[in-house]
mmCIF file of C-alpha atoms in Angstrom:
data_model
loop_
_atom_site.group_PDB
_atom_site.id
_atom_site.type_symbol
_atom_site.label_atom_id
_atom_site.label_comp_id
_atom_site.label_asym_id
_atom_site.label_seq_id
_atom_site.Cartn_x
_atom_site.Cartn_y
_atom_site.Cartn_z
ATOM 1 C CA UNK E 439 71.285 44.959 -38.536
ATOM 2 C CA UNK E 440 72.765 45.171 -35.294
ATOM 3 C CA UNK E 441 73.368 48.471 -35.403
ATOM 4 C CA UNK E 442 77.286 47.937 -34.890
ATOM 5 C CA UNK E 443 77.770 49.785 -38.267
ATOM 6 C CA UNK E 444 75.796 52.927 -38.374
ATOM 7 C CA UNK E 445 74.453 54.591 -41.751
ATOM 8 C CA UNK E 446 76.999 55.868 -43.276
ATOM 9 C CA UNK E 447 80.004 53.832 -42.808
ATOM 10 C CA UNK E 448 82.181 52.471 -44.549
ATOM 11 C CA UNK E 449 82.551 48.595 -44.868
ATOM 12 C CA UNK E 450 86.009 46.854 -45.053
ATOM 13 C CA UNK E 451 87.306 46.208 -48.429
ATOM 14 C CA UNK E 452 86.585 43.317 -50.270
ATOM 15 C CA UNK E 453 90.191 41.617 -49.184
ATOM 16 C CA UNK E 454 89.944 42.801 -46.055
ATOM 17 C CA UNK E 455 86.343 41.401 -45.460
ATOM 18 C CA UNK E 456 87.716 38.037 -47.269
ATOM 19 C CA UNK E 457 90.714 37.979 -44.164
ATOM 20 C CA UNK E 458 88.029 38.460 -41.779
ATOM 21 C CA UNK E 459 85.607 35.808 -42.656
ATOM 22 C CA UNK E 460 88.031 33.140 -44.348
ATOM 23 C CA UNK E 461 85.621 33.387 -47.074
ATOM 24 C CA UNK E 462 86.443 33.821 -50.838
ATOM 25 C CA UNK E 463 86.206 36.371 -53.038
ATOM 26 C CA UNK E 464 83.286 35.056 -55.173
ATOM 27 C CA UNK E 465 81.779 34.459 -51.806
ATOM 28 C CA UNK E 466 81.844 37.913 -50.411
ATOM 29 C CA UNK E 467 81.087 39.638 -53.690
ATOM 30 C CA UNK E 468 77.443 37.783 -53.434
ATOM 31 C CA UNK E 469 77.380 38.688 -49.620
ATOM 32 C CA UNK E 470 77.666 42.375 -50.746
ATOM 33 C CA UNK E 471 75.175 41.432 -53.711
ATOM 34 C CA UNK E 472 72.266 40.770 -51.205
ATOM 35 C CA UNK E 473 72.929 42.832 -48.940
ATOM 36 C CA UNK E 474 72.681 45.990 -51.863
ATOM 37 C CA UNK E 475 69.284 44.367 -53.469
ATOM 38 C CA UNK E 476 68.026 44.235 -49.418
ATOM 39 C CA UNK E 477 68.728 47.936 -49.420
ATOM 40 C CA UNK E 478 71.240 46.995 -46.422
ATOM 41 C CA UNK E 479 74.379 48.969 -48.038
ATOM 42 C CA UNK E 480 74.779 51.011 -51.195
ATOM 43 C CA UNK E 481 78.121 50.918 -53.168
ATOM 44 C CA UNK E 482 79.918 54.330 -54.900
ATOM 45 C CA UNK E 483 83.392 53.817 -57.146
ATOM 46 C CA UNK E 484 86.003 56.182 -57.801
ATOM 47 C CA UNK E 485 89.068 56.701 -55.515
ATOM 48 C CA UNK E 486 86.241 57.275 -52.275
ATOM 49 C CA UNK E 487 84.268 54.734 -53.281
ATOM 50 C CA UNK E 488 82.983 51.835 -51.579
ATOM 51 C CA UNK E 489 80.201 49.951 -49.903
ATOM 52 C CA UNK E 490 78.623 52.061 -47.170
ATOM 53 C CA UNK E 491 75.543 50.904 -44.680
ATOM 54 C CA UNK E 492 72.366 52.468 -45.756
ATOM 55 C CA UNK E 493 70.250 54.318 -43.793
ATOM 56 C CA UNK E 494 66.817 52.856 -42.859
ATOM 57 C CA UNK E 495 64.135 53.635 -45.143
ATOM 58 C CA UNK E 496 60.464 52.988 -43.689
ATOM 59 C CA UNK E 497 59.172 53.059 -47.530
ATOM 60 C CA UNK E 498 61.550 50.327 -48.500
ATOM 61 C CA UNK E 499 60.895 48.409 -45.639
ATOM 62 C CA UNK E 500 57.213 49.046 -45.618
ATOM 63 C CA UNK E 501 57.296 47.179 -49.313
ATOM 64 C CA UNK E 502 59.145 44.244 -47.762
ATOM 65 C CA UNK E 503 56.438 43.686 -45.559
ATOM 66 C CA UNK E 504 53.965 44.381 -47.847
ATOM 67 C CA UNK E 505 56.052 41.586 -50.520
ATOM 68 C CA UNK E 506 55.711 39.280 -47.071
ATOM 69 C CA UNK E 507 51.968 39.499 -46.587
ATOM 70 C CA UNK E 508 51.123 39.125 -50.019
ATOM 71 C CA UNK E 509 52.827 36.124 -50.185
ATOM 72 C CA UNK E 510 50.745 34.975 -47.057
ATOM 73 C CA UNK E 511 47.266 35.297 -48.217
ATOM 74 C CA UNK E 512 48.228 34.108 -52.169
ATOM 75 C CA UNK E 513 49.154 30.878 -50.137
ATOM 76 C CA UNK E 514 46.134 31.244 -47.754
ATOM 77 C CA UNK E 515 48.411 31.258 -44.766
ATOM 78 C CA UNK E 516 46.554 34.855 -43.912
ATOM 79 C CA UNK E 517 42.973 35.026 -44.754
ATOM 80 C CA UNK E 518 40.548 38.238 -45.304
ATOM 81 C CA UNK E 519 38.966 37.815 -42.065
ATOM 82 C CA UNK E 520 42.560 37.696 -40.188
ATOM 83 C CA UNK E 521 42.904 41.163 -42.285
ATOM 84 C CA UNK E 522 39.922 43.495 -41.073
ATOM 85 C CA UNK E 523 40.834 41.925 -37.712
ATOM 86 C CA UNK E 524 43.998 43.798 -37.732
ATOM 87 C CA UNK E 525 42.396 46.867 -39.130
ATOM 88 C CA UNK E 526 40.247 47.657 -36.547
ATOM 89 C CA UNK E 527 43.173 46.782 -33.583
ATOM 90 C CA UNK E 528 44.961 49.344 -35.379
ATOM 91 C CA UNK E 529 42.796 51.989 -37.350
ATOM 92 C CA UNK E 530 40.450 52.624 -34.422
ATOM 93 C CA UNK E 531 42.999 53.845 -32.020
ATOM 94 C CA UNK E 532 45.182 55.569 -35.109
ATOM 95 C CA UNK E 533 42.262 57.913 -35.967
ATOM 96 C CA UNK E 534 41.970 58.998 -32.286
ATOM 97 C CA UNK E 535 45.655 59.535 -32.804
ATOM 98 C CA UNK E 536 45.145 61.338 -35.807
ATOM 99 C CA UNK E 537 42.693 63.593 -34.307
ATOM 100 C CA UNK E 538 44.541 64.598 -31.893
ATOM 101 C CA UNK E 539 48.283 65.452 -33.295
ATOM 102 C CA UNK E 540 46.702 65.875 -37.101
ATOM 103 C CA UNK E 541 48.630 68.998 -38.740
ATOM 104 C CA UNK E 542 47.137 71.372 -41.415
ATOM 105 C CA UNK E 543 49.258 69.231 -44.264
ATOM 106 C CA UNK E 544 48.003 66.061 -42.857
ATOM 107 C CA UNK E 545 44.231 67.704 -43.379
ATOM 108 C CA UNK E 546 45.426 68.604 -47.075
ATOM 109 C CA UNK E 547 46.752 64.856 -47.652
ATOM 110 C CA UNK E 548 43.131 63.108 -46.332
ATOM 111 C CA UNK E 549 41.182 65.720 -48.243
ATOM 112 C CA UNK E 550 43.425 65.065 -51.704
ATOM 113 C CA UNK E 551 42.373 61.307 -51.217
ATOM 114 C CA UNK E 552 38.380 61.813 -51.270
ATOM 115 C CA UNK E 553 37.106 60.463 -53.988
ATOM 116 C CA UNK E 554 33.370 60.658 -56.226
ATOM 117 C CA UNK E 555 32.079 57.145 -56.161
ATOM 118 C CA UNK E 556 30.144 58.160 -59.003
ATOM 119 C CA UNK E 557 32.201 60.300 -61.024
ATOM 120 C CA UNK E 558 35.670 58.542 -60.591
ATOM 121 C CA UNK E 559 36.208 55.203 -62.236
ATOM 122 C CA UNK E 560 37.438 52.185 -60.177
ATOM 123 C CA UNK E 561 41.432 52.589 -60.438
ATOM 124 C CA UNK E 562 40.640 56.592 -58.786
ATOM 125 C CA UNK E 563 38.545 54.718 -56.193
ATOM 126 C CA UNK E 564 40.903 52.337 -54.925
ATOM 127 C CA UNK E 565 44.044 54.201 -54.966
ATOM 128 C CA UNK E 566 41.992 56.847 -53.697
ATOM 129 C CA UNK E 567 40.933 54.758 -50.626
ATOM 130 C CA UNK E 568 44.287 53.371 -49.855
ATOM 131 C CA UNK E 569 45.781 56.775 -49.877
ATOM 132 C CA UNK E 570 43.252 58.120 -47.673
ATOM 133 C CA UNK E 571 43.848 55.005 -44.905
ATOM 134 C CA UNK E 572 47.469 55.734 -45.498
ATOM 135 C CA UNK E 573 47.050 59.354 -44.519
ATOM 136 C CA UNK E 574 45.240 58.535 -41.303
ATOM 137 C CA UNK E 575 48.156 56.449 -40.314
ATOM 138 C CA UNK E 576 50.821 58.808 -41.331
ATOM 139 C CA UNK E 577 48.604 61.742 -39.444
ATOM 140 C CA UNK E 578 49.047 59.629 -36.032
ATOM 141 C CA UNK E 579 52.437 61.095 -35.874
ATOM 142 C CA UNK E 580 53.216 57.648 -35.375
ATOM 143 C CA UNK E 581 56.102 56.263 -38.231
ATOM 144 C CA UNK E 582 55.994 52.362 -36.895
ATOM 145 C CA UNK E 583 52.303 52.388 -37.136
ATOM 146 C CA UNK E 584 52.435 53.900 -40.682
ATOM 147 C CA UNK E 585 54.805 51.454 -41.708
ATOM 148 C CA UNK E 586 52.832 48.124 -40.507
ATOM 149 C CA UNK E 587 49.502 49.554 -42.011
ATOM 150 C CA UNK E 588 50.779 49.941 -45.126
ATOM 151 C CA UNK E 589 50.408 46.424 -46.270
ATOM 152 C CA UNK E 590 46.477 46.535 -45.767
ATOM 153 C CA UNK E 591 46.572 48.606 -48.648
ATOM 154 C CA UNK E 592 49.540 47.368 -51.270
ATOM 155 C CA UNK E 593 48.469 43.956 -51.897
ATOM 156 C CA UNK E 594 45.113 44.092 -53.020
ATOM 157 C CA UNK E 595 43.989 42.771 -56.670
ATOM 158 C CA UNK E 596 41.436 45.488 -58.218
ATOM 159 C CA UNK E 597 39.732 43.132 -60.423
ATOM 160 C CA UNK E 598 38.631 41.503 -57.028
ATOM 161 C CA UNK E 599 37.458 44.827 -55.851
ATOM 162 C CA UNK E 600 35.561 44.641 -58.684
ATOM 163 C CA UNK E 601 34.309 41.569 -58.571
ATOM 164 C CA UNK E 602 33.018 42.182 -54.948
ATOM 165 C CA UNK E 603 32.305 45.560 -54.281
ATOM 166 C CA UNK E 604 29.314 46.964 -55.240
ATOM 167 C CA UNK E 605 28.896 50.874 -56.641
ATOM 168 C CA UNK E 606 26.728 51.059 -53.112
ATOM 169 C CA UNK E 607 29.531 50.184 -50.490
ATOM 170 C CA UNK E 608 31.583 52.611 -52.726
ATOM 171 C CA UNK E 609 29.491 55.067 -51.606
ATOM 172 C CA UNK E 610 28.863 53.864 -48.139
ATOM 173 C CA UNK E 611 32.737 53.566 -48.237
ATOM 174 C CA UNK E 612 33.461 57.318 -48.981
ATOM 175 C CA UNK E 613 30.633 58.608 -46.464
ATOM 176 C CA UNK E 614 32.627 57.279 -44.089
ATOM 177 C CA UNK E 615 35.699 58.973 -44.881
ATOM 178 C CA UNK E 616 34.009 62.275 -45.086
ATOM 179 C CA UNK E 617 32.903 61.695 -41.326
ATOM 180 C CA UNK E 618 36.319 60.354 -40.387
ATOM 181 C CA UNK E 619 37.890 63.341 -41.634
ATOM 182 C CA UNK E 620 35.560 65.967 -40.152
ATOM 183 C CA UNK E 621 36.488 64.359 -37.054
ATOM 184 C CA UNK E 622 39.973 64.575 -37.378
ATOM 185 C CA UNK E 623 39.632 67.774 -38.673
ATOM 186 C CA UNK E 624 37.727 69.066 -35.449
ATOM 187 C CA UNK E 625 39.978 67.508 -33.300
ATOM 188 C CA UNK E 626 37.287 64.955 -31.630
ATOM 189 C CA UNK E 627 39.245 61.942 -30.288
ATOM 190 C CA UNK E 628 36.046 60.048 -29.492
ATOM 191 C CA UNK E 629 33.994 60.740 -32.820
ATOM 192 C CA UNK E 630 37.283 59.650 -34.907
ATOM 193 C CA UNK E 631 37.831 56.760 -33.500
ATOM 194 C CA UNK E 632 33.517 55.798 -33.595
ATOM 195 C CA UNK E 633 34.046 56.493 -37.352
ATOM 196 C CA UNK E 634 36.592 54.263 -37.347
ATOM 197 C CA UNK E 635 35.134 51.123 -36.033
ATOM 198 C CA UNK E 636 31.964 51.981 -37.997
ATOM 199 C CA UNK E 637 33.837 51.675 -41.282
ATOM 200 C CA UNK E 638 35.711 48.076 -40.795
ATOM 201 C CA UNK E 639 32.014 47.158 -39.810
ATOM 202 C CA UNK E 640 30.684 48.327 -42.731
ATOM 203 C CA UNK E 641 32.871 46.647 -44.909
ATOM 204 C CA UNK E 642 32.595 43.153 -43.060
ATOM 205 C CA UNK E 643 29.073 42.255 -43.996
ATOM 206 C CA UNK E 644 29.408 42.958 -47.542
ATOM 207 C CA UNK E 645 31.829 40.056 -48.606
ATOM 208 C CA UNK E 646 30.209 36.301 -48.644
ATOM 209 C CA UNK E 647 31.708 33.934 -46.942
ATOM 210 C CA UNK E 648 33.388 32.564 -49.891
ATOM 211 C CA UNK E 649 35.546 35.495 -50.464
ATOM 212 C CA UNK E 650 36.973 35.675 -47.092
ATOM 213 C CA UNK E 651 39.318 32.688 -47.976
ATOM 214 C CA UNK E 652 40.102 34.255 -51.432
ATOM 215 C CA UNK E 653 44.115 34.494 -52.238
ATOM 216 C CA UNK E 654 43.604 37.885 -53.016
ATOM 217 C CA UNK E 655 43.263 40.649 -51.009
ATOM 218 C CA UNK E 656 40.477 42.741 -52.512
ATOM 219 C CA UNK E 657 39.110 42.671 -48.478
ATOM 220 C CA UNK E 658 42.184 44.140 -47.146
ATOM 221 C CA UNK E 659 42.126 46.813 -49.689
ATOM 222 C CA UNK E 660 38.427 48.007 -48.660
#
């Protein structure tokens, strides 16, 4: 974690890690154990084998954090409010981004994630939407801001999608991706970041009270 060992290297030998650290074997076997299941180190036998530090992988740690704020709003710790909060202090100023370093393959990524809210059954929809959010992140050009986003849109329960969004937002929902991405696709800082703020406001009036508290993030999915 400290960067002392860089991706790549080799780690000491069991023994030798056991002489270092006065600890036993047993001991630093399960030290190794957690830090392969954390993704920290990978391990390779045969006469070059070994355990080796891993390189960093934004996916892997983008599902840790996702793991992290599920586990806030099951417990109620984060609520759906707390949610579109963060969406619109960091969607708005990602679509400018997007506009304004989006590449043709980020284009072909946004329009692969339109969906027909009446055509394509609820499971297209939401995966749909998250992939679409997802690409607006990833076509900021910025990987940091792709990799905190991503839990706004991995931790949601569908059946609470469902439950609370009618077929009418779904179609209010994917207007404003089609006027999000014709923004980013002209370039216009200004009119993707408007488009932006529009569409956490749509989505804010449409849940009642009581489902802001819910342990389930259908809200942070939408």
């Amino acid at each position: 974690m400290s960067g002392q060992l860089r991706p790549g290297e080799r780690l000491p030998t069991e023994p030798k890690l056991c002489e270092q650290s006065g600890l036993s074997r047993s001991t630093v076997r399960e030290a190794l154990r957690l830090l392969s299941s954390q993704h920290l180190i990978f391990t390779t036998r045969g006469v070059n084998g070994g355990s080796f530090v891993a390189a960093p992988d934004a996916h892997i740690l983008g599902d840790s954090l996702s793991d992290g704020v599920g586990l806030l709003l099951a417990n109620g710790v984060v609520k759906g409010d707390d949610v579109l909060e963060v969406r619109r202090m960091l969607e708005v100023p990602a679509a400018g981004l997007a506009a304004a370093r989006r590449e043709p393959r980020h284009l072909a990524e946004l329009e692969r994630a339109m969906f027909d809210p009446d055509r394509d059954d609820l499971d297209r929809r939401i995966t749909a939407h998250a992939e679409f959010h997802l690409a607006v992140a990833a076509a900021s050009g910025n990987t940091l801001l792709s990799l905190v986003v991503r839990p706004l849109y991995t931790v949601a329960d569908p059946r609470t999608v469902d439950r609370v969004a009618p077929l009418s937002m779904w179609r209010e929902i994917d207007r404003d991706h089609r006027e999000l991405l014709a923004a980013i696709r002209a370039g216009d800082v200004e009119r993707a970041m408007a488009a932006a703020r529009v569409h956490i406001d749509h989505v804010r009036p449409e849940f009642p009270p009581e489902h802001t508290n819910l342990p389930v993030p259908g809200v942070a999915r939408l």
